[in-house]
mmCIF file of C-alpha atoms in Angstrom:
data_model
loop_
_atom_site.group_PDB
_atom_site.id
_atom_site.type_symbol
_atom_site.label_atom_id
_atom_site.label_comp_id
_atom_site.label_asym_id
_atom_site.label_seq_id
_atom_site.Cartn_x
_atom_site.Cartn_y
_atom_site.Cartn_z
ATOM 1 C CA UNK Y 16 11.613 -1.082 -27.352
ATOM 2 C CA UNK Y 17 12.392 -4.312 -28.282
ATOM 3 C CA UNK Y 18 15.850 -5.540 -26.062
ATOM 4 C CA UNK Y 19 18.357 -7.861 -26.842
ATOM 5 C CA UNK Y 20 17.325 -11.414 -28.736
ATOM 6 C CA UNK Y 21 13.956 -9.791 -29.326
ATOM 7 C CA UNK Y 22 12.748 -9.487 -26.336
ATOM 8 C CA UNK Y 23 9.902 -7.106 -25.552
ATOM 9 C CA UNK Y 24 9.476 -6.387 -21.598
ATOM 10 C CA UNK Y 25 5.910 -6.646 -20.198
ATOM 11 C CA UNK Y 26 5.456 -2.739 -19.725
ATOM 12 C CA UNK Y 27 6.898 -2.246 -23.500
ATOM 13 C CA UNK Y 28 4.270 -5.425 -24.669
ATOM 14 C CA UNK Y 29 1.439 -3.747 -22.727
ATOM 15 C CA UNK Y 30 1.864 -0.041 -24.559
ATOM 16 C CA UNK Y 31 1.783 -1.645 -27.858
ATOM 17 C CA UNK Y 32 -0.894 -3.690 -27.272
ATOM 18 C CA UNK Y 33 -3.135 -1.390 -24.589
ATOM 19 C CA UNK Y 34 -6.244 -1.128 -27.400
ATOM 20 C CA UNK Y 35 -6.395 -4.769 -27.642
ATOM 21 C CA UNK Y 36 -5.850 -5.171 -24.020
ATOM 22 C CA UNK Y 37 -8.482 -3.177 -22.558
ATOM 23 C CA UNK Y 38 -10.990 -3.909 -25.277
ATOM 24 C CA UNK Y 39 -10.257 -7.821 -24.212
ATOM 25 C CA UNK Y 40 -13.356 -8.890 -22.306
ATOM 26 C CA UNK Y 41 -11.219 -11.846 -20.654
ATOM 27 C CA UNK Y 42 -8.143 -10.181 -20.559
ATOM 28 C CA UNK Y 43 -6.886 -8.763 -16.665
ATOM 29 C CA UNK Y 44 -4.280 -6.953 -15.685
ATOM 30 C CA UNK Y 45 -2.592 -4.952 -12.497
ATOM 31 C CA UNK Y 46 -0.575 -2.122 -13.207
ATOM 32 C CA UNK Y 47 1.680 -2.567 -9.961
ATOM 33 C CA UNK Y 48 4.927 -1.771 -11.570
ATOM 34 C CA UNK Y 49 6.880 -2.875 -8.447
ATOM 35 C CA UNK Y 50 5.715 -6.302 -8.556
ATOM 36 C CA UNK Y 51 8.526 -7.808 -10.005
ATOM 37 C CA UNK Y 52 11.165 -5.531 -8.426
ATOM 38 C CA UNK Y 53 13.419 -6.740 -6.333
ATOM 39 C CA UNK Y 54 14.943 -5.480 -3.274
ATOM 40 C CA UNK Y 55 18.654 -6.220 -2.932
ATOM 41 C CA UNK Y 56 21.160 -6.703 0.025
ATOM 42 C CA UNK Y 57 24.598 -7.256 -0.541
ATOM 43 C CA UNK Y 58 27.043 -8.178 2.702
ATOM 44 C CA UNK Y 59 30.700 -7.918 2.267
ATOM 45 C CA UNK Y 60 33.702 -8.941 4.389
ATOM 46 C CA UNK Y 61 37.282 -9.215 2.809
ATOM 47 C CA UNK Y 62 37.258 -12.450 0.433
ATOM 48 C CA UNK Y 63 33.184 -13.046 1.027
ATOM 49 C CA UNK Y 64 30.015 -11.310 -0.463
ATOM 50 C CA UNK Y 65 26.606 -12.662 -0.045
ATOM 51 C CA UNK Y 66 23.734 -11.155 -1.702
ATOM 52 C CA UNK Y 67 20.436 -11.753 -1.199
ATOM 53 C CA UNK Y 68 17.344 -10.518 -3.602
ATOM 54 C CA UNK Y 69 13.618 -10.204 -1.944
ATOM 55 C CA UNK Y 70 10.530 -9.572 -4.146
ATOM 56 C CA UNK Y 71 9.298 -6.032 -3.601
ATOM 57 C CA UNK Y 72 5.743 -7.817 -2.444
ATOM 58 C CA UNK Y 73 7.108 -9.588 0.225
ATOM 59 C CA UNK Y 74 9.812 -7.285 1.613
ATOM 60 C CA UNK Y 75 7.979 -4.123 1.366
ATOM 61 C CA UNK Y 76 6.899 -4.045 5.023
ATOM 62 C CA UNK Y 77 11.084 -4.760 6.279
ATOM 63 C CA UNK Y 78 12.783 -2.644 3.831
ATOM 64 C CA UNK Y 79 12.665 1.591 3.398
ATOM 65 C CA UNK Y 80 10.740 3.162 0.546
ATOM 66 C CA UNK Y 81 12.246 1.988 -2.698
ATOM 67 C CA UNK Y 82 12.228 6.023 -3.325
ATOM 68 C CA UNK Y 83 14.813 6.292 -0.683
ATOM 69 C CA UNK Y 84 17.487 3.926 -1.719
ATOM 70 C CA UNK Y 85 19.941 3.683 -4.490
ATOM 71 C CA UNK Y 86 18.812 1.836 -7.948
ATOM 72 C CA UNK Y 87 21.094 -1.148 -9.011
ATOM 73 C CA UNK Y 88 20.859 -2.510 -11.956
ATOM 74 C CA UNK Y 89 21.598 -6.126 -12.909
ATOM 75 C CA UNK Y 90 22.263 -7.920 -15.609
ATOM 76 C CA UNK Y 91 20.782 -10.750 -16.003
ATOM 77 C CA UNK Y 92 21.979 -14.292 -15.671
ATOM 78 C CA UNK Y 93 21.745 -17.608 -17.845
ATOM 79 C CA UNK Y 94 20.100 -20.058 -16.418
ATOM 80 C CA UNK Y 95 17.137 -21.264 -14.142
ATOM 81 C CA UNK Y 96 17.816 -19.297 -11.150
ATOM 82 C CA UNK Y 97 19.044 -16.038 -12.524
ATOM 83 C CA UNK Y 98 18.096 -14.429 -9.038
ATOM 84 C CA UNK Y 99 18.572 -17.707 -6.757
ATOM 85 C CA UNK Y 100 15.618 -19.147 -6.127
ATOM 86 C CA UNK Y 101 12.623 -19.669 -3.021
ATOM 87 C CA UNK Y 102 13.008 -22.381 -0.688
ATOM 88 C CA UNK Y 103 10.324 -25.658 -1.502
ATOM 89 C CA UNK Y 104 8.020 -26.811 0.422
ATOM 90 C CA UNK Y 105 10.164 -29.651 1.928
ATOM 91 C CA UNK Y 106 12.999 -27.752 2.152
ATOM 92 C CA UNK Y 107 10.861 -25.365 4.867
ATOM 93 C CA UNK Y 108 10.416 -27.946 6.821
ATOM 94 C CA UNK Y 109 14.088 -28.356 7.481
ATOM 95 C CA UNK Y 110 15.610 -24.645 6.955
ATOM 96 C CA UNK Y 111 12.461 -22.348 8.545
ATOM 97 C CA UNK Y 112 12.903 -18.634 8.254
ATOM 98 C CA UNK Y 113 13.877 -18.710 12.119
ATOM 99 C CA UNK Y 114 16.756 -20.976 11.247
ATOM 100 C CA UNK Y 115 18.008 -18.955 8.066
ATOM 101 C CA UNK Y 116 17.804 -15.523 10.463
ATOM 102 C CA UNK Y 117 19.590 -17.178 13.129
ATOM 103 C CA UNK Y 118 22.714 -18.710 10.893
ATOM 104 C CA UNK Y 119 22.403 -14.980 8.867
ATOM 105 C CA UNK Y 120 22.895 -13.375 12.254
ATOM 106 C CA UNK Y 121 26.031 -15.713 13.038
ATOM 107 C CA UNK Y 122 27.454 -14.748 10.256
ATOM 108 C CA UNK Y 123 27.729 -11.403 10.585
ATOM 109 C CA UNK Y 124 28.934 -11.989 13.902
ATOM 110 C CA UNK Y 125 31.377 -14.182 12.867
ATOM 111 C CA UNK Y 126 32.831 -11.533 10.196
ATOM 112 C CA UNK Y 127 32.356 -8.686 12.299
ATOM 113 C CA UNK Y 128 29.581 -7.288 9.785
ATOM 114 C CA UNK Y 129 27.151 -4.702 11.672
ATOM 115 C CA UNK Y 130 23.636 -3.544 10.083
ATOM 116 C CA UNK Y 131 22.292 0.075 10.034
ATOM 117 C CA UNK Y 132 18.810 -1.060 9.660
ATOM 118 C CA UNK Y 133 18.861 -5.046 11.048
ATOM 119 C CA UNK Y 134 16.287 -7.223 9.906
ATOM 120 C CA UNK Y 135 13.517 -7.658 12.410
ATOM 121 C CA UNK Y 136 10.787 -10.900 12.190
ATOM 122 C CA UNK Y 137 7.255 -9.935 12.576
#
């Protein structure tokens, strides 16, 4: 199904195109159709709402089955960082994951914003 301005997602390219795919001596491919999923958290207190999306690789271990929680759907953004973006290299350096926890945690602290399932660091 082609989507709007003609574009064709990757699961929709890959059906149309399987033959030619599979017959493709150089062509690879992984049919994980959660890797580009996104798990998203959404805090709210009166005027404020932060929202924070995590790749379904990388929070699978911290967050339940995707099976057992709601589906959202977004749509998408203009722009460069339609979903925010990953910290860079230098930027880790001076805002490490400890850091980020520790001024999330504050947060909801300060705004009186309690978890069910909190975040834990392995």
């Amino acid at each position: 199904m082609i989507r709007k301005d003609d574009y064709i997602s990757k699961w929709d390219y890959f059906w149309m195109y399987e033959k030619e795919i599979r017959k493709c001596p150089s062509c690879t491919y992984d049919t994980n159709e959660d890797y580009y999923s996104l798990f998203f958290l959404s805090i709210s207190s009166g005027a404020f709402t932060f929202s924070f999306h995590t790749p379904y690789p990388i929070g699978q271990d911290q967050f339940p089955a995707p099976a057992s929680l709601e589906k959202v759907v977004h749509e998408e953004q203009e722009g460069l960082f339609r979903f925010g973006r990953g910290l860079f290299e230098e930027e880790k350096v001076i805002f490490s994951e400890k850091s980020i926890l520790q001024f999330f945690y504050e947060s909801l602290e300060k705004y009186h914003i309690t978890l069910q399932q909190p975040y834990v660091l392995s």
